[in-house]
């Protein structure tokens, strides 16, 4: 039986699409839900077009009530019964309590070579530091932001004249290759354990 994967998004869902499109054939998992914290997220229509159930838990009505937001998020996830959760451009910081509930089963893709440049503006920070390379990392989510064990990384050379946007575009190509690879391996290992 296939593992069930829920994918959390906030925007256009390009990483979600590559994950969903990879879960075919002999892949050990199948998507069971795409959930967004933004009702207008473009990725929701892409998921619907692929026949994947979608849900929205809009964070805005909750204001600073993160716990209230996460109670609704948890309810939506529990209804879908995922074995694995993939954060794919989900732009909300989750509390330790929420993360601990899914610990060891929640993955994230981050646009830097962790442990460098946790948080936002990773490409601009790499350029400002004069780094020779940037990249992306897939890691297990832990209560500390962008701090869990790295399961896979890919580096991208920084070219002369790169801007944060041009670098981000090249890193995104590698994200689309790396995340499906790591998810497949993670799910194969999970099924064997």
mmCIF file of C-alpha atoms in Angstrom:
data_model
loop_
_atom_site.group_PDB
_atom_site.id
_atom_site.type_symbol
_atom_site.label_atom_id
_atom_site.label_comp_id
_atom_site.label_asym_id
_atom_site.label_seq_id
_atom_site.Cartn_x
_atom_site.Cartn_y
_atom_site.Cartn_z
ATOM 1 C CA UNK A 1 0.000 0.000 0.000
ATOM 2 C CA UNK A 2 1.285 3.469 -0.873
ATOM 3 C CA UNK A 3 2.234 5.994 1.755
ATOM 4 C CA UNK A 4 0.042 9.099 1.827
ATOM 5 C CA UNK A 5 1.710 12.498 1.358
ATOM 6 C CA UNK A 6 0.180 15.873 2.255
ATOM 7 C CA UNK A 7 1.854 18.911 0.699
ATOM 8 C CA UNK A 8 1.614 22.364 2.299
ATOM 9 C CA UNK A 9 1.954 25.423 0.070
ATOM 10 C CA UNK A 10 1.498 29.189 0.212
ATOM 11 C CA UNK A 11 1.974 30.231 -3.410
ATOM 12 C CA UNK A 12 2.245 28.983 -6.967
ATOM 13 C CA UNK A 13 3.120 25.442 -5.976
ATOM 14 C CA UNK A 14 5.956 24.704 -8.405
ATOM 15 C CA UNK A 15 7.686 22.364 -5.932
ATOM 16 C CA UNK A 16 4.317 20.770 -5.109
ATOM 17 C CA UNK A 17 3.759 20.065 -8.819
ATOM 18 C CA UNK A 18 7.142 18.347 -9.176
ATOM 19 C CA UNK A 19 6.431 16.233 -6.077
ATOM 20 C CA UNK A 20 2.932 15.273 -7.243
ATOM 21 C CA UNK A 21 4.088 14.493 -10.771
ATOM 22 C CA UNK A 22 6.873 12.272 -9.405
ATOM 23 C CA UNK A 23 4.506 10.106 -7.314
ATOM 24 C CA UNK A 24 3.497 7.697 -10.072
ATOM 25 C CA UNK A 25 4.405 4.189 -11.196
ATOM 26 C CA UNK A 26 6.522 2.345 -8.634
ATOM 27 C CA UNK A 27 6.866 5.374 -6.346
ATOM 28 C CA UNK A 28 6.151 4.268 -2.756
ATOM 29 C CA UNK A 29 3.822 7.224 -2.090
ATOM 30 C CA UNK A 30 0.833 9.084 -3.487
ATOM 31 C CA UNK A 31 -0.421 12.607 -2.774
ATOM 32 C CA UNK A 32 -3.494 12.715 -0.532
ATOM 33 C CA UNK A 33 -3.888 16.468 0.055
ATOM 34 C CA UNK A 34 -2.568 19.869 -0.972
ATOM 35 C CA UNK A 35 -3.217 22.381 1.791
ATOM 36 C CA UNK A 36 -2.606 26.127 1.676
ATOM 37 C CA UNK A 37 -2.730 28.925 4.224
ATOM 38 C CA UNK A 38 -3.741 31.294 1.398
ATOM 39 C CA UNK A 39 -7.069 30.793 -0.445
ATOM 40 C CA UNK A 40 -5.656 32.583 -3.502
ATOM 41 C CA UNK A 41 -2.549 30.362 -3.779
ATOM 42 C CA UNK A 42 -2.078 29.437 -7.436
ATOM 43 C CA UNK A 43 -0.938 25.957 -6.491
ATOM 44 C CA UNK A 44 -4.464 25.024 -5.381
ATOM 45 C CA UNK A 45 -5.763 25.131 -8.961
ATOM 46 C CA UNK A 46 -2.751 23.109 -10.131
ATOM 47 C CA UNK A 47 -3.562 20.457 -7.506
ATOM 48 C CA UNK A 48 -7.253 20.416 -8.442
ATOM 49 C CA UNK A 49 -6.291 20.006 -12.111
ATOM 50 C CA UNK A 50 -4.341 16.891 -11.084
ATOM 51 C CA UNK A 51 -7.304 15.483 -9.151
ATOM 52 C CA UNK A 52 -5.753 15.963 -5.727
ATOM 53 C CA UNK A 53 -7.981 16.990 -2.804
ATOM 54 C CA UNK A 54 -7.262 20.518 -1.576
ATOM 55 C CA UNK A 55 -7.927 22.366 1.662
ATOM 56 C CA UNK A 56 -7.403 25.916 2.845
ATOM 57 C CA UNK A 57 -6.767 27.111 6.379
ATOM 58 C CA UNK A 58 -6.383 30.864 5.962
ATOM 59 C CA UNK A 59 -3.991 32.141 8.629
ATOM 60 C CA UNK A 60 -5.184 35.759 8.418
ATOM 61 C CA UNK A 61 -8.405 35.490 10.489
ATOM 62 C CA UNK A 62 -6.320 34.022 13.340
ATOM 63 C CA UNK A 63 -4.112 37.127 13.654
ATOM 64 C CA UNK A 64 -1.454 36.328 16.251
ATOM 65 C CA UNK A 65 -3.292 33.197 17.448
ATOM 66 C CA UNK A 66 -0.835 30.649 16.033
ATOM 67 C CA UNK A 67 -2.253 27.896 18.215
ATOM 68 C CA UNK A 68 -5.776 28.442 16.853
ATOM 69 C CA UNK A 69 -4.439 28.357 13.294
ATOM 70 C CA UNK A 70 -2.518 25.155 13.953
ATOM 71 C CA UNK A 71 -5.546 23.455 15.542
ATOM 72 C CA UNK A 72 -7.399 23.974 12.238
ATOM 73 C CA UNK A 73 -4.319 22.929 10.246
ATOM 74 C CA UNK A 74 -4.014 19.752 12.309
ATOM 75 C CA UNK A 75 -7.715 18.943 11.823
ATOM 76 C CA UNK A 76 -7.395 19.297 8.033
ATOM 77 C CA UNK A 77 -4.309 17.074 8.021
ATOM 78 C CA UNK A 78 -5.839 14.422 10.278
ATOM 79 C CA UNK A 79 -8.843 14.201 7.957
ATOM 80 C CA UNK A 80 -6.468 13.328 5.079
ATOM 81 C CA UNK A 81 -4.494 10.800 7.172
ATOM 82 C CA UNK A 82 -1.028 11.501 5.705
ATOM 83 C CA UNK A 83 2.007 9.401 6.533
ATOM 84 C CA UNK A 84 4.376 12.167 5.390
ATOM 85 C CA UNK A 85 4.042 15.949 5.182
ATOM 86 C CA UNK A 86 6.050 17.980 2.671
ATOM 87 C CA UNK A 87 6.404 21.710 3.177
ATOM 88 C CA UNK A 88 6.772 23.180 -0.311
ATOM 89 C CA UNK A 89 6.910 26.946 -0.066
ATOM 90 C CA UNK A 90 4.686 26.995 3.023
ATOM 91 C CA UNK A 91 5.446 30.445 4.413
ATOM 92 C CA UNK A 92 4.338 30.026 8.015
ATOM 93 C CA UNK A 93 6.643 29.227 10.918
ATOM 94 C CA UNK A 94 5.163 26.269 12.779
ATOM 95 C CA UNK A 95 5.277 25.975 16.563
ATOM 96 C CA UNK A 96 7.368 23.369 18.351
ATOM 97 C CA UNK A 97 4.180 21.659 19.539
ATOM 98 C CA UNK A 98 2.871 21.233 15.986
ATOM 99 C CA UNK A 99 6.223 20.102 14.570
ATOM 100 C CA UNK A 100 6.770 17.594 17.376
ATOM 101 C CA UNK A 101 3.452 15.930 16.536
ATOM 102 C CA UNK A 102 4.787 15.161 13.013
ATOM 103 C CA UNK A 103 8.488 14.831 13.883
ATOM 104 C CA UNK A 104 10.360 12.385 11.687
ATOM 105 C CA UNK A 105 7.605 12.554 9.041
ATOM 106 C CA UNK A 106 7.766 16.203 7.911
ATOM 107 C CA UNK A 107 10.139 17.384 5.178
ATOM 108 C CA UNK A 108 10.972 20.876 3.947
ATOM 109 C CA UNK A 109 12.896 22.295 1.007
ATOM 110 C CA UNK A 110 14.993 25.359 1.795
ATOM 111 C CA UNK A 111 16.782 27.538 -0.773
ATOM 112 C CA UNK A 112 20.247 27.525 0.770
ATOM 113 C CA UNK A 113 23.034 25.133 1.608
ATOM 114 C CA UNK A 114 22.031 24.575 5.208
ATOM 115 C CA UNK A 115 23.207 25.264 7.849
ATOM 116 C CA UNK A 116 23.963 28.524 5.967
ATOM 117 C CA UNK A 117 21.226 31.130 5.629
ATOM 118 C CA UNK A 118 18.302 29.836 7.600
ATOM 119 C CA UNK A 119 15.139 31.881 7.209
ATOM 120 C CA UNK A 120 14.404 34.376 4.431
ATOM 121 C CA UNK A 121 16.357 36.239 1.720
ATOM 122 C CA UNK A 122 18.789 33.364 1.275
ATOM 123 C CA UNK A 123 19.964 34.302 -2.228
ATOM 124 C CA UNK A 124 20.609 37.960 -1.388
ATOM 125 C CA UNK A 125 22.498 36.863 1.730
ATOM 126 C CA UNK A 126 24.682 34.437 -0.258
ATOM 127 C CA UNK A 127 25.488 37.190 -2.770
ATOM 128 C CA UNK A 128 26.217 39.739 -0.036
ATOM 129 C CA UNK A 129 28.599 37.284 1.634
ATOM 130 C CA UNK A 130 30.523 36.821 -1.623
ATOM 131 C CA UNK A 131 29.868 33.073 -1.661
ATOM 132 C CA UNK A 132 31.047 31.068 -4.687
ATOM 133 C CA UNK A 133 27.989 28.838 -4.551
ATOM 134 C CA UNK A 134 24.431 28.699 -3.304
ATOM 135 C CA UNK A 135 21.926 25.872 -3.492
ATOM 136 C CA UNK A 136 19.077 24.083 -1.816
ATOM 137 C CA UNK A 137 18.557 21.553 0.954
ATOM 138 C CA UNK A 138 15.831 19.094 1.866
ATOM 139 C CA UNK A 139 15.707 18.511 5.595
ATOM 140 C CA UNK A 140 13.584 16.961 8.299
ATOM 141 C CA UNK A 141 11.563 19.629 10.083
ATOM 142 C CA UNK A 142 12.389 20.115 13.754
ATOM 143 C CA UNK A 143 11.170 22.784 16.198
ATOM 144 C CA UNK A 144 14.177 25.015 15.365
ATOM 145 C CA UNK A 145 13.695 26.913 12.079
ATOM 146 C CA UNK A 146 15.510 25.278 9.114
ATOM 147 C CA UNK A 147 17.599 23.247 11.550
ATOM 148 C CA UNK A 148 16.671 19.570 11.086
ATOM 149 C CA UNK A 149 18.922 16.867 9.664
ATOM 150 C CA UNK A 150 19.730 17.474 5.983
ATOM 151 C CA UNK A 151 18.583 14.594 3.748
ATOM 152 C CA UNK A 152 19.869 16.012 0.465
ATOM 153 C CA UNK A 153 21.601 19.070 -0.991
ATOM 154 C CA UNK A 154 22.497 20.461 -4.391
ATOM 155 C CA UNK A 155 24.836 23.367 -5.020
ATOM 156 C CA UNK A 156 24.633 25.974 -7.774
ATOM 157 C CA UNK A 157 27.619 28.113 -8.796
ATOM 158 C CA UNK A 158 27.123 31.835 -8.311
ATOM 159 C CA UNK A 159 27.870 33.575 -11.602
ATOM 160 C CA UNK A 160 29.374 37.055 -11.991
ATOM 161 C CA UNK A 161 26.541 39.547 -12.243
ATOM 162 C CA UNK A 162 24.025 37.268 -10.541
ATOM 163 C CA UNK A 163 21.126 38.978 -8.814
ATOM 164 C CA UNK A 164 19.018 37.411 -6.081
ATOM 165 C CA UNK A 165 16.346 36.760 -8.733
ATOM 166 C CA UNK A 166 18.654 35.171 -11.326
ATOM 167 C CA UNK A 167 20.240 32.987 -8.650
ATOM 168 C CA UNK A 168 16.815 32.028 -7.262
ATOM 169 C CA UNK A 169 15.681 30.922 -10.718
ATOM 170 C CA UNK A 170 18.676 28.592 -11.127
ATOM 171 C CA UNK A 171 18.329 27.220 -7.590
ATOM 172 C CA UNK A 172 14.613 26.548 -8.214
ATOM 173 C CA UNK A 173 15.512 24.264 -11.138
ATOM 174 C CA UNK A 174 17.618 22.210 -8.710
ATOM 175 C CA UNK A 175 14.863 22.247 -6.067
ATOM 176 C CA UNK A 176 12.535 20.657 -8.621
ATOM 177 C CA UNK A 177 15.066 17.872 -9.179
ATOM 178 C CA UNK A 178 16.202 17.348 -5.580
ATOM 179 C CA UNK A 179 12.905 17.343 -3.641
ATOM 180 C CA UNK A 180 11.252 14.479 -5.594
ATOM 181 C CA UNK A 181 14.467 12.414 -5.341
ATOM 182 C CA UNK A 182 14.694 12.874 -1.577
ATOM 183 C CA UNK A 183 10.967 12.229 -1.071
ATOM 184 C CA UNK A 184 11.159 8.929 -2.957
ATOM 185 C CA UNK A 185 14.169 7.764 -0.925
ATOM 186 C CA UNK A 186 12.571 8.917 2.344
ATOM 187 C CA UNK A 187 9.337 7.059 1.592
ATOM 188 C CA UNK A 188 11.183 3.897 0.535
ATOM 189 C CA UNK A 189 13.111 3.982 3.817
ATOM 190 C CA UNK A 190 9.915 4.682 5.793
ATOM 191 C CA UNK A 191 8.120 1.729 4.214
ATOM 192 C CA UNK A 192 10.999 -0.601 5.083
ATOM 193 C CA UNK A 193 11.219 0.525 8.714
#
